[in-house]
Coordinates of N, CA, C and O in Angstrom, one line a residue:
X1 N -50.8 -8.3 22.7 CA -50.3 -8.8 21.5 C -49.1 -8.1 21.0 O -48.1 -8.8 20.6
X2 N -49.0 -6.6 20.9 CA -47.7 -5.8 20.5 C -46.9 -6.5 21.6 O -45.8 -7.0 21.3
X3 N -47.2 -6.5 22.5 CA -45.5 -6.8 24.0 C -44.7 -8.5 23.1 O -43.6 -8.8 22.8
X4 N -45.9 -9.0 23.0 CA -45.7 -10.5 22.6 C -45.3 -10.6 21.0 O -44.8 -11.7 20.7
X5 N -45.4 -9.6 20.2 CA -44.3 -9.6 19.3 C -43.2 -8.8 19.7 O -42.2 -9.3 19.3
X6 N -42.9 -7.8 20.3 CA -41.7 -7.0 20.9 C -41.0 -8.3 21.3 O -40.3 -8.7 20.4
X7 N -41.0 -9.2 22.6 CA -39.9 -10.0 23.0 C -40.3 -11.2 21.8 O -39.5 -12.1 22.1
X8 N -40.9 -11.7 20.8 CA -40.8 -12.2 19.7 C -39.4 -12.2 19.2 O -38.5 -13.0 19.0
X9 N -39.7 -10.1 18.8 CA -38.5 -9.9 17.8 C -37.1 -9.8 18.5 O -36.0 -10.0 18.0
X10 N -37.4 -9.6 20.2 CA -36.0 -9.3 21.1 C -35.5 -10.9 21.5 O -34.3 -11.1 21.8
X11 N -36.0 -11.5 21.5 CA -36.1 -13.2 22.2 C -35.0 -13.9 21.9 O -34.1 -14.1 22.7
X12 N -35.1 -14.5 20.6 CA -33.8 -15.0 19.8 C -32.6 -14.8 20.3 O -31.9 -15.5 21.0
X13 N -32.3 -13.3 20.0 CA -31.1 -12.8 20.2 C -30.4 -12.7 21.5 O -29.2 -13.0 21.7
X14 N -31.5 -12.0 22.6 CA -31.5 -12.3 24.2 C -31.1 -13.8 25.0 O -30.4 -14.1 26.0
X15 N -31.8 -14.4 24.2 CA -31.4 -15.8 24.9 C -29.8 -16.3 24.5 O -28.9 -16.7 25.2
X16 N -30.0 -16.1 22.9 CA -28.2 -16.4 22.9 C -27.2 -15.9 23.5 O -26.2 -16.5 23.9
X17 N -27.5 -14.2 23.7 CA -26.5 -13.5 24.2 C -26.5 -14.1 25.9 O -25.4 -14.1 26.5
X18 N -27.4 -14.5 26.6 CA -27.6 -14.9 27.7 C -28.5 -13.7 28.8 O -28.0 -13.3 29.9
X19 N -29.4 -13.4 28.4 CA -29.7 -12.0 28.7 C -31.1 -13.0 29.2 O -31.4 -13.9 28.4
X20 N -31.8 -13.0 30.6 CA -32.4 -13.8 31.4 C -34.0 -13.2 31.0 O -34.3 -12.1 30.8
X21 N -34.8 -14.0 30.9 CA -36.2 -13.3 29.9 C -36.9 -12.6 31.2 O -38.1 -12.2 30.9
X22 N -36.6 -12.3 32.4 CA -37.2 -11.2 33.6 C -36.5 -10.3 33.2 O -37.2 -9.3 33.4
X23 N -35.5 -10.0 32.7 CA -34.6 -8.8 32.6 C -35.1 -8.6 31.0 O -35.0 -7.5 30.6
X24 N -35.5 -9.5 30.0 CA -35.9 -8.9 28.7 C -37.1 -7.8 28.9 O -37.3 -6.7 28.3
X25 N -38.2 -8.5 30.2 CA -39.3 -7.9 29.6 C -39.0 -6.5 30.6 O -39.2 -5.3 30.2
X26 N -38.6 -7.0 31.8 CA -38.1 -5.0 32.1 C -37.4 -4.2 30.8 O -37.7 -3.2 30.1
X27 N -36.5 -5.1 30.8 CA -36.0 -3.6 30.1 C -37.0 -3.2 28.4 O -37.0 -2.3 27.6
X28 N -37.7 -4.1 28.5 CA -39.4 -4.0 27.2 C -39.6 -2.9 28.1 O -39.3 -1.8 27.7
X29 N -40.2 -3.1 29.4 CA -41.3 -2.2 29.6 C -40.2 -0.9 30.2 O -40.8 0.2 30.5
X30 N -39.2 -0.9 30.2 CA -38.4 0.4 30.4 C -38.3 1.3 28.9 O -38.5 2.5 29.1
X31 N -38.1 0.9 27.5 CA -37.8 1.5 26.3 C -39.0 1.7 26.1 O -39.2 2.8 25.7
X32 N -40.2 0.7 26.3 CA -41.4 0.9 25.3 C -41.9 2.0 25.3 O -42.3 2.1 24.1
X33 N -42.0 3.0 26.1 CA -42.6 4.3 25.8 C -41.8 5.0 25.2 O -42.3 6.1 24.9
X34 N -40.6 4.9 24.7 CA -39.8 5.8 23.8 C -40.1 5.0 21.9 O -39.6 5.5 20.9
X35 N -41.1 3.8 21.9 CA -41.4 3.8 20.7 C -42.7 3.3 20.3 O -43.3 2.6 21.0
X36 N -43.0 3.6 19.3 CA -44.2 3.9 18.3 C -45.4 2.3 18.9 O -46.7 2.1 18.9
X37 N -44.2 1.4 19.2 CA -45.1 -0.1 19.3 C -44.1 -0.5 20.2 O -43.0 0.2 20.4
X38 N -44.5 -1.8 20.9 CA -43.5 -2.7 21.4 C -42.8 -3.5 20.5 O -41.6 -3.7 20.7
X39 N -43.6 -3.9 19.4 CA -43.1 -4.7 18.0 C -41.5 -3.7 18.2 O -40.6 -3.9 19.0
X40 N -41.7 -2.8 17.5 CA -40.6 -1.6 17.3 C -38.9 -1.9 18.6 O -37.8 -2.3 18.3
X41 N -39.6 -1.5 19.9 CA -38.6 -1.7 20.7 C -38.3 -2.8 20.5 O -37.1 -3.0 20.7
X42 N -39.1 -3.8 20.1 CA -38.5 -5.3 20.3 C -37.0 -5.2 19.3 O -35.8 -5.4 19.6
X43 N -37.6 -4.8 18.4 CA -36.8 -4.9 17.1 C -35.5 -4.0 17.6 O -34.4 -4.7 17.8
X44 N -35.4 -2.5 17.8 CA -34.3 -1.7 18.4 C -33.5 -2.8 19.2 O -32.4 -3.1 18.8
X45 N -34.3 -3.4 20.4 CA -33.9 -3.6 21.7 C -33.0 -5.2 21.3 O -32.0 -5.6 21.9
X46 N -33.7 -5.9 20.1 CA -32.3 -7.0 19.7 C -31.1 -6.6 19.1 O -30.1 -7.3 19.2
X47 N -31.1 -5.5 18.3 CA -30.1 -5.0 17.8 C -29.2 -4.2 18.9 O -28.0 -4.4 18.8
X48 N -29.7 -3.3 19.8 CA -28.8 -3.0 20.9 C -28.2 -4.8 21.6 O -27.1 -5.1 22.0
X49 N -28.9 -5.4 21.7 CA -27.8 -6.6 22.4 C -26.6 -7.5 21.7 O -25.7 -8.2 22.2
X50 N -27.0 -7.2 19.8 CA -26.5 -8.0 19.7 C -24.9 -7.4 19.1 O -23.9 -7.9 18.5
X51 N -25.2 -5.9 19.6 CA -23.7 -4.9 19.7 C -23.2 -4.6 21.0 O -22.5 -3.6 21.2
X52 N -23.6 -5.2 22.0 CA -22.9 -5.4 23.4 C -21.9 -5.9 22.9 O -21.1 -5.5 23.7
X53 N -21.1 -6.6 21.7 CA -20.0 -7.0 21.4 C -19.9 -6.5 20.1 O -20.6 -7.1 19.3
X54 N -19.1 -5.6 19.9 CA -18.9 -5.0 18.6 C -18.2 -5.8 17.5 O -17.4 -6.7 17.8
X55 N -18.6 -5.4 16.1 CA -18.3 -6.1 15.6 C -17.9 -5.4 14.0 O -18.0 -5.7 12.8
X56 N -17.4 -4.3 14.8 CA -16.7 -3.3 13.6 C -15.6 -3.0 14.2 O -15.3 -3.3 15.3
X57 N -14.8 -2.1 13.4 CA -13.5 -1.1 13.5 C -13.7 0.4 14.3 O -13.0 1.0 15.1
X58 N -14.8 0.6 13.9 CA -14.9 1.8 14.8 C -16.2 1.9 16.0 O -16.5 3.0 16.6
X59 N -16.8 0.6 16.2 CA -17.8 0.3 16.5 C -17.1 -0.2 18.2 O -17.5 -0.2 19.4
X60 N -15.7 -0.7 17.6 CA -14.6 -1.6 18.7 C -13.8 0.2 19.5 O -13.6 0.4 20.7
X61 N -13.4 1.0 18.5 CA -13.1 2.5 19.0 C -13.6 2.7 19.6 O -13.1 3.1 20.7
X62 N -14.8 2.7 19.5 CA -16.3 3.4 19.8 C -16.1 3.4 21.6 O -16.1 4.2 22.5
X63 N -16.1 1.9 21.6 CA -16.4 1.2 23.0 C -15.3 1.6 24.1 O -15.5 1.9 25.3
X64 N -13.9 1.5 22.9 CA -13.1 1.4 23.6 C -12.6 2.9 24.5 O -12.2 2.9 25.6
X65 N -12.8 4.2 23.2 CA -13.1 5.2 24.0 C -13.9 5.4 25.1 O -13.7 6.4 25.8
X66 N -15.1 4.6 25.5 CA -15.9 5.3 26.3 C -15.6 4.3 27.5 O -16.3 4.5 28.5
X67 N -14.4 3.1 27.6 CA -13.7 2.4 28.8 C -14.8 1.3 28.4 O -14.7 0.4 29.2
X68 N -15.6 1.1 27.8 CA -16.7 -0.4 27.7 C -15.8 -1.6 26.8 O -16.4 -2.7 26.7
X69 N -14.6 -1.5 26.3 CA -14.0 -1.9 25.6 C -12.0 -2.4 25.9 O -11.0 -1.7 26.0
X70 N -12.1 -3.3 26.1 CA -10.0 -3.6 25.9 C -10.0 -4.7 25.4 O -10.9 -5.6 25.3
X71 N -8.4 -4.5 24.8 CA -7.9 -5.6 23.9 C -8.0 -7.0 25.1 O -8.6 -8.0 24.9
X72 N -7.6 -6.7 25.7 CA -7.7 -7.7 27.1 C -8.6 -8.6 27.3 O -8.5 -9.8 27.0
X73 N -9.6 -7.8 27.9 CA -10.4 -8.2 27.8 C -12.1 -8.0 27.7 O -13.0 -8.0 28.5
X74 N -12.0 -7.8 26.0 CA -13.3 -7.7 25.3 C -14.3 -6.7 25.4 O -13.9 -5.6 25.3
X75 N -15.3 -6.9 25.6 CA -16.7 -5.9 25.6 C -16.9 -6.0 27.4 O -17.0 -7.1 28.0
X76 N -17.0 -4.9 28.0 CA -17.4 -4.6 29.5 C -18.8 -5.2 29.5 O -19.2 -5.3 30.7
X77 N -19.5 -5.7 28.7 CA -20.6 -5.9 29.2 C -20.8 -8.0 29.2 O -21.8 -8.7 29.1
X78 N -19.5 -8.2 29.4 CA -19.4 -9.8 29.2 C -18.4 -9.8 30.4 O -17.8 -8.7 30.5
X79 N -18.2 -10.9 31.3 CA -17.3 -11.0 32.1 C -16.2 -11.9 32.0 O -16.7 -12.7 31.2
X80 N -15.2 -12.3 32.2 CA -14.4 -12.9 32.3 C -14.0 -14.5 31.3 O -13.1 -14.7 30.5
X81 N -15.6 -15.4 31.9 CA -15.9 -15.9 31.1 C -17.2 -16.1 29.7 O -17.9 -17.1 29.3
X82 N -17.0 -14.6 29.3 CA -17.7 -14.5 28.2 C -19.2 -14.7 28.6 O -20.0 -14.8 27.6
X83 N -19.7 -14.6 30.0 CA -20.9 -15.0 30.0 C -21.8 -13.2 30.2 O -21.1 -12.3 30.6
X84 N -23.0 -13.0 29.9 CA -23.3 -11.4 29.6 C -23.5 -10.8 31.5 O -23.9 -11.6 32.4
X85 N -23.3 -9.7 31.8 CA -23.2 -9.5 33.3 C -24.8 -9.3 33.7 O -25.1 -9.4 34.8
X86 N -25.7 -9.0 32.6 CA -26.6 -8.7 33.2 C -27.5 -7.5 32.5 O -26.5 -6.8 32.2
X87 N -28.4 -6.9 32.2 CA -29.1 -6.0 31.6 C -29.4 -5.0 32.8 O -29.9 -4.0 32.3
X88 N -29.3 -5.0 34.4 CA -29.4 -3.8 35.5 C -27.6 -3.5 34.9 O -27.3 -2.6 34.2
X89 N -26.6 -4.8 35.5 CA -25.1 -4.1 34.9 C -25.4 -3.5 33.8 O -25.6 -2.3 33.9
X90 N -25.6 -3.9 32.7 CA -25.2 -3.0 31.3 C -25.8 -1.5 31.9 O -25.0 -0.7 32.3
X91 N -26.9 -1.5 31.8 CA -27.6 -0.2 31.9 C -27.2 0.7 32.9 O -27.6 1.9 32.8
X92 N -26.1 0.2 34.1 CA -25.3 1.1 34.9 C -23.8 1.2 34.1 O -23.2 2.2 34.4
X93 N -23.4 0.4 33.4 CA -22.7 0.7 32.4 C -22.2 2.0 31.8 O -21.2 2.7 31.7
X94 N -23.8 1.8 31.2 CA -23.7 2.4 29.6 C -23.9 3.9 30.3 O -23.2 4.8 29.8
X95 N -24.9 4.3 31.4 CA -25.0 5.5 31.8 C -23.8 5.9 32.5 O -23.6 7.1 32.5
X96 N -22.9 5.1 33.2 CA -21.8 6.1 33.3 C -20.8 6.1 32.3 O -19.7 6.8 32.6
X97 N -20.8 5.5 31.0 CA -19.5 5.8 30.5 C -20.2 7.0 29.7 O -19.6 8.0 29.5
X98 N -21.3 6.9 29.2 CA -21.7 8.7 28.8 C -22.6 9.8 29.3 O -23.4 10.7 28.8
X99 N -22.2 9.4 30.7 CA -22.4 10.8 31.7 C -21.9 11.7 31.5 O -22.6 12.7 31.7
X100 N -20.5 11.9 30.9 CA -20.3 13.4 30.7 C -20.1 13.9 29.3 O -19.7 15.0 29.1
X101 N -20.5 13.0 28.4 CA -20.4 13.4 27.3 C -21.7 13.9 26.4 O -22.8 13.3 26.5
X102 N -21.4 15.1 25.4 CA -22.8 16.2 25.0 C -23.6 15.2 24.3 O -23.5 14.1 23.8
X103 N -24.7 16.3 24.3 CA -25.8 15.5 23.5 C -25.1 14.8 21.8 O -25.4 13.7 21.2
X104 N -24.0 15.8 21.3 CA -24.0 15.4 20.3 C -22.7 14.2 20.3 O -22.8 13.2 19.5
X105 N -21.6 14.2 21.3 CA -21.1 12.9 21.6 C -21.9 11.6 21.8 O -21.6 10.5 21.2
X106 N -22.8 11.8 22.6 CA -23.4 10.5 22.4 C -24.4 10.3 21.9 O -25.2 9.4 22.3
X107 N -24.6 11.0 21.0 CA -25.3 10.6 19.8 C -24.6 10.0 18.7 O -25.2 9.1 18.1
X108 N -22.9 10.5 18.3 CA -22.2 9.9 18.1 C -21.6 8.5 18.0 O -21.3 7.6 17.1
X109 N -21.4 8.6 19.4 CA -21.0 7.0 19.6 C -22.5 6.2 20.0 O -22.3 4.9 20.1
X110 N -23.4 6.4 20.1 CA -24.3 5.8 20.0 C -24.8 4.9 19.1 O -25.2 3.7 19.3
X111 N -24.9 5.6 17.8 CA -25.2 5.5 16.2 C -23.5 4.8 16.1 O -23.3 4.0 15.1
X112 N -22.8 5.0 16.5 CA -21.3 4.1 15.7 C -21.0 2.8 16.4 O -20.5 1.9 15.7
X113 N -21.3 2.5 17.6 CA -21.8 1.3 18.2 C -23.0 0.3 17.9 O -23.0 -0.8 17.3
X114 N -24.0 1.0 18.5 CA -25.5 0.0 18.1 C -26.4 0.4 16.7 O -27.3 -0.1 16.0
X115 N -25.5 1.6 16.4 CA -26.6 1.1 14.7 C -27.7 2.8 14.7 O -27.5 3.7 15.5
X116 N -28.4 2.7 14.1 CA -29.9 4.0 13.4 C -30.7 3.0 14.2 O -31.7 3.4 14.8
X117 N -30.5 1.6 14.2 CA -31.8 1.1 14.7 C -31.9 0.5 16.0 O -32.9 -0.1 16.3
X118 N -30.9 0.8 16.9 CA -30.5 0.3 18.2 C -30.5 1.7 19.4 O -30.9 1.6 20.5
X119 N -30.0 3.0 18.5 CA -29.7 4.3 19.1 C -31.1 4.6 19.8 O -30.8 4.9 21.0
X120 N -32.4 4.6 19.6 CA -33.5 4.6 20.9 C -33.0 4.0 22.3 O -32.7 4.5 23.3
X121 N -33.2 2.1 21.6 CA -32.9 1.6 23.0 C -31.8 1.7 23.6 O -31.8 1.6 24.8
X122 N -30.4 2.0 23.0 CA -29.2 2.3 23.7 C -29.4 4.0 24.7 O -28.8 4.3 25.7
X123 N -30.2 4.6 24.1 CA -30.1 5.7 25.1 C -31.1 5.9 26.3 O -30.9 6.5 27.3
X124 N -32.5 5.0 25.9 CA -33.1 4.7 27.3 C -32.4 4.4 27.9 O -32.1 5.1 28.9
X125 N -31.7 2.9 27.6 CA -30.9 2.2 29.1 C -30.7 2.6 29.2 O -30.8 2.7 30.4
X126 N -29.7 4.0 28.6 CA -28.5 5.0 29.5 C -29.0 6.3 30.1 O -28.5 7.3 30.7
X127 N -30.5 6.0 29.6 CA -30.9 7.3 30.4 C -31.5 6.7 31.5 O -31.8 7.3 32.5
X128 N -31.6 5.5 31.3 CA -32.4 4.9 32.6 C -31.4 4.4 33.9 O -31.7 4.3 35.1
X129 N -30.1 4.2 33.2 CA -28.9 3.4 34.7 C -29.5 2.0 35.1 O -30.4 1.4 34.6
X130 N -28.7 1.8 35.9 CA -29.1 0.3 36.8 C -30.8 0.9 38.3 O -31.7 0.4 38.8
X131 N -30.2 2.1 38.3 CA -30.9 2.8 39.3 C -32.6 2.9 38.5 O -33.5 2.2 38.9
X132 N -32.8 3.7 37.6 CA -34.0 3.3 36.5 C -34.7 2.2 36.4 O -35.9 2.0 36.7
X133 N -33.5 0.9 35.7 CA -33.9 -0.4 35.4 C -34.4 -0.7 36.9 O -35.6 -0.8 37.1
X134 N -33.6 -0.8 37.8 CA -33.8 -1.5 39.0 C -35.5 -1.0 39.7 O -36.3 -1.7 40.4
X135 N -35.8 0.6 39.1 CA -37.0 0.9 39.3 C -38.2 0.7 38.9 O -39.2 0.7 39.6
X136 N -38.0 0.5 37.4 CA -39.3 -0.2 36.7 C -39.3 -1.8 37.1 O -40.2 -2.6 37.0
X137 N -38.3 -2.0 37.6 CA -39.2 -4.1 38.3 C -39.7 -3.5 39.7 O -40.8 -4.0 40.0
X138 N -39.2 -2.8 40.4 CA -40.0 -2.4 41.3 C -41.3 -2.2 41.1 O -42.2 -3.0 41.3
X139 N -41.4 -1.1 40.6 CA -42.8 -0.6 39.7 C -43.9 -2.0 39.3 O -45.0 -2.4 39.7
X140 N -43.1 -2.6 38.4 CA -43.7 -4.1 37.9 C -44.1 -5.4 39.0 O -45.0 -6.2 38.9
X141 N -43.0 -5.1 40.2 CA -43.4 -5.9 41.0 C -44.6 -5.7 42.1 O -45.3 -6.6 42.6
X142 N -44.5 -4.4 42.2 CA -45.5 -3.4 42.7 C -47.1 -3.4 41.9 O -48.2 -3.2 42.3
X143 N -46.8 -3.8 40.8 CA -48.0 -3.6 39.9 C -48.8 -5.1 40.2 O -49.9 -5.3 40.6
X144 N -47.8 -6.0 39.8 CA -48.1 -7.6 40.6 C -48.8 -7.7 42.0 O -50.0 -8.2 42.3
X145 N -48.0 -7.3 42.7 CA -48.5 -7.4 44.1 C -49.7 -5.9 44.0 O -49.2 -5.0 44.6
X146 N -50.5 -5.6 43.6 CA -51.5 -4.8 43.9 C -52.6 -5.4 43.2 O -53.8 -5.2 43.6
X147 N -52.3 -6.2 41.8 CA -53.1 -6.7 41.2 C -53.6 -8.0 42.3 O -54.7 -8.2 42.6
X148 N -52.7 -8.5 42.7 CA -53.0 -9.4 43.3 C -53.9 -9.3 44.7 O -54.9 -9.9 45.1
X149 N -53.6 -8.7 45.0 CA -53.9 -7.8 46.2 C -55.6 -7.2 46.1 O -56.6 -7.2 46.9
X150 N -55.4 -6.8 44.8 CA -57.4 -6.4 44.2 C -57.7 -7.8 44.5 O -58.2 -8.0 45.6
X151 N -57.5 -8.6 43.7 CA -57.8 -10.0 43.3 C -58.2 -10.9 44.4 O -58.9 -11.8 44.0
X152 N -58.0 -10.9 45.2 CA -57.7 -11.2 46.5 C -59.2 -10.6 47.1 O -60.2 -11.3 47.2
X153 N -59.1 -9.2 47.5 CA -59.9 -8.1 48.0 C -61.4 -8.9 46.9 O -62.3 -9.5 47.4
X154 N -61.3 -8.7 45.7 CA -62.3 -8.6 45.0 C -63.0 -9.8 45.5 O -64.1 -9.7 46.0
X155 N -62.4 -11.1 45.4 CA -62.5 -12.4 45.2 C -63.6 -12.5 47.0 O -64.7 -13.0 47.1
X156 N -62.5 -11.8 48.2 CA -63.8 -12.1 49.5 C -65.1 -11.1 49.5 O -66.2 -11.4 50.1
X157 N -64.9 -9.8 48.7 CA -66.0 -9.2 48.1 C -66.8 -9.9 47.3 O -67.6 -10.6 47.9
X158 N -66.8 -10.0 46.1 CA -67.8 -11.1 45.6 C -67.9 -12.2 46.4 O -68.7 -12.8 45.7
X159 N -67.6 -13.3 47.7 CA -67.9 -13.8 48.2 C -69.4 -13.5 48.9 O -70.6 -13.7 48.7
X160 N -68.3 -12.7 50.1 CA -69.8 -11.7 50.7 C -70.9 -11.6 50.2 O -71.9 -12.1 50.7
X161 N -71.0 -10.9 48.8 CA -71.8 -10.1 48.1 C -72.8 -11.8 47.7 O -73.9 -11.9 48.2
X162 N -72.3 -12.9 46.9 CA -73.0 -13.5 47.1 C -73.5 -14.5 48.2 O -74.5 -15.2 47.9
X163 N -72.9 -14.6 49.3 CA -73.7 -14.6 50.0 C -74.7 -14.0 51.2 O -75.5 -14.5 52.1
X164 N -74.3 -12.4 50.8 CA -75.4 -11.9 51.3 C -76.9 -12.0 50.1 O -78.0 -12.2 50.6
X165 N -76.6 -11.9 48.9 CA -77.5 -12.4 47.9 C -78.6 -13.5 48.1 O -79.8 -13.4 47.8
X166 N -77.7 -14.6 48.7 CA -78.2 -15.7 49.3 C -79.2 -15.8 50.3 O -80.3 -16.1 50.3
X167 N -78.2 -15.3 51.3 CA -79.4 -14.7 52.9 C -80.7 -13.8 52.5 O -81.6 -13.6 53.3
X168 N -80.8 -13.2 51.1 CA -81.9 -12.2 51.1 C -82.8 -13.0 50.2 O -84.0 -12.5 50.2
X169 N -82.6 -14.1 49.4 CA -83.5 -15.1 48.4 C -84.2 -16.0 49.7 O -85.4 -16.3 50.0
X170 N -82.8 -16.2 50.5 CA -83.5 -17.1 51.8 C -85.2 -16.5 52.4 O -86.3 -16.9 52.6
X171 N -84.5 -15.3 52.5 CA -85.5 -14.7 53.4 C -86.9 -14.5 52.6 O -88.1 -14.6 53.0
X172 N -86.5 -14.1 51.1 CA -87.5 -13.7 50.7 C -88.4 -14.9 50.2 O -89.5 -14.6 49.8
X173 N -88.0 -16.4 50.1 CA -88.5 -17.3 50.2 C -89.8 -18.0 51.3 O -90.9 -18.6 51.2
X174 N -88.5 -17.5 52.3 CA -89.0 -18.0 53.8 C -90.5 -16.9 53.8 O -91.6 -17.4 53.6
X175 N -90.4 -15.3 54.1 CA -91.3 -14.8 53.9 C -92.8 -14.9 52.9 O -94.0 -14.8 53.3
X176 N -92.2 -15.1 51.6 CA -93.6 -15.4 50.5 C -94.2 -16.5 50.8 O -95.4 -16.6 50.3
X177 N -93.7 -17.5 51.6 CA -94.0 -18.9 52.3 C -95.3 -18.6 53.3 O -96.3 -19.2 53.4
X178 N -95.0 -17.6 54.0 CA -95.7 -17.4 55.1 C -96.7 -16.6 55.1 O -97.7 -16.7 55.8
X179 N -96.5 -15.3 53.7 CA -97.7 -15.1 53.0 C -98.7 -15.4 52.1 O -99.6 -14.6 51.8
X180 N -98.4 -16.8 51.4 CA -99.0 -17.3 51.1 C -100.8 -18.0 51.5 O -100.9 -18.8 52.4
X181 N -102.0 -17.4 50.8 CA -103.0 -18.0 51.5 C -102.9 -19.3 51.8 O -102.0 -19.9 51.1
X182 N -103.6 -19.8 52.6 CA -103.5 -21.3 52.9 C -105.3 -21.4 52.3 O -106.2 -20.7 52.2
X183 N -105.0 -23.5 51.8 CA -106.5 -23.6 51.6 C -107.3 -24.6 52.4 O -108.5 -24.7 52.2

C-alpha cells in the first residue's frame, strides 16, 4: 500500500517528463530505503524529476557548473529532441558529474538544483550510478524469477502431496473394506 502511494505521488510527474513506469519503480525500490515510507520517496523522487530541467538562475549555474547543463543545448538529462534519456542515463549522469566533488559541494549543488525535498533522492541515484540502478533490476528481476521458480516448485509439490494424500485415503478405504465383518 506505501509502494502504491510512493509511485502515486512520483507517477504524474514521471509520465510527463517521459520517465518509463519499469524505470519509476526501480529507481522506488533503489531510494526507498533512504526514507522513512515509500509515500516519502515518492514525494522526494517527483520533485528530483521534475528538476532534471531547471527552472531557476542558479539552479541553471548549478547544472551548468557540474557539465549537466549548456546554453546549447539544455539539461544533459534530455536529448536532442527533448525526449528524457532515461533514469539508468540520468543516474550515470549525476554520479559522474559529482564524483569528485566534497561532501559539502554536493550537498550544495544538490539543495540548489533539486530543492530540501529532492536532495535524498538526488544523492541515492548518484550514489547509486547507472552501475547501482542497473543492479537493483537485476536484484528485482532475480527476485521475479525465484519467486516464480518457488511457485512453480511449490505448485508440483502440493501436487504430489495431494496425490499421495489420495493413494493413502485409497488405500485406507480399500483396506477398512476388507476388514470389515461380513453378515
Amino acid at each position: 500500500e506505501d509502494l502504491a502511494l510512493g509511485l502515486a505521488n512520483a507517477g504524474g510527474t514521471a509520465k510527463t517528463s517521459g520517465v518509463e513506469f519499469e524505470d519509476l519503480v526501480q529507481t522506488m525500490a533503489l531510494i526507498a530505503p533512504n526514507f522513512s515510507s515509500a509515500s516519502d520517496a515518492g514525494t522526494s523522487l517527483k520533485t528530483f524529476i521534475s528538476r532534471l530541467a531547471p527552472t531557476t538562475g542558479p539552479a541553471t549555474k548549478a547544472m551548468m557548473d557540474l557539465g549537466l547543463y549548456t546554453a546549447e543545448a539544455g539539461s544533459a538529462f534530455f536529448d536532442a529532441q527533448g525526449q528524457f534519456i532515461g533514469m539508468e542515463a540520468a543516474a550515470g549522469l549525476l554520479k559522474g558529474a559529482t564524483a569528485g566533488l566534497s561532501e559539502e559541494q554536493r550537498l550544495l549543488a544538490f539543495n540548489t538544483i533539486f530543492g530540501s525535498d529532492a536532495i535524498r533522492a538526488a544523492s541515492a541515484i548518484a550514489g547509486a550510478g547507472a552501475e547501482g540502478f542497473n543492479a537493483m533490476g537485476e536484484s528485482m528481476a532475480g527476485a521475479g524469477t525465484a519467486a516464480e521458480t518457488a511457485a512453480i516448485q511449490n505448485q508440483g509439490f502440493n501436487f504430489a502431496m495431494d496425490s499421495l494424500m489420495g493413494s493413502v485415503e485409497t488405500l485406507q478405504i480399500t483396506l477398512g473394506t476388507l476388514l470389515l465383518p461380513t453378515r
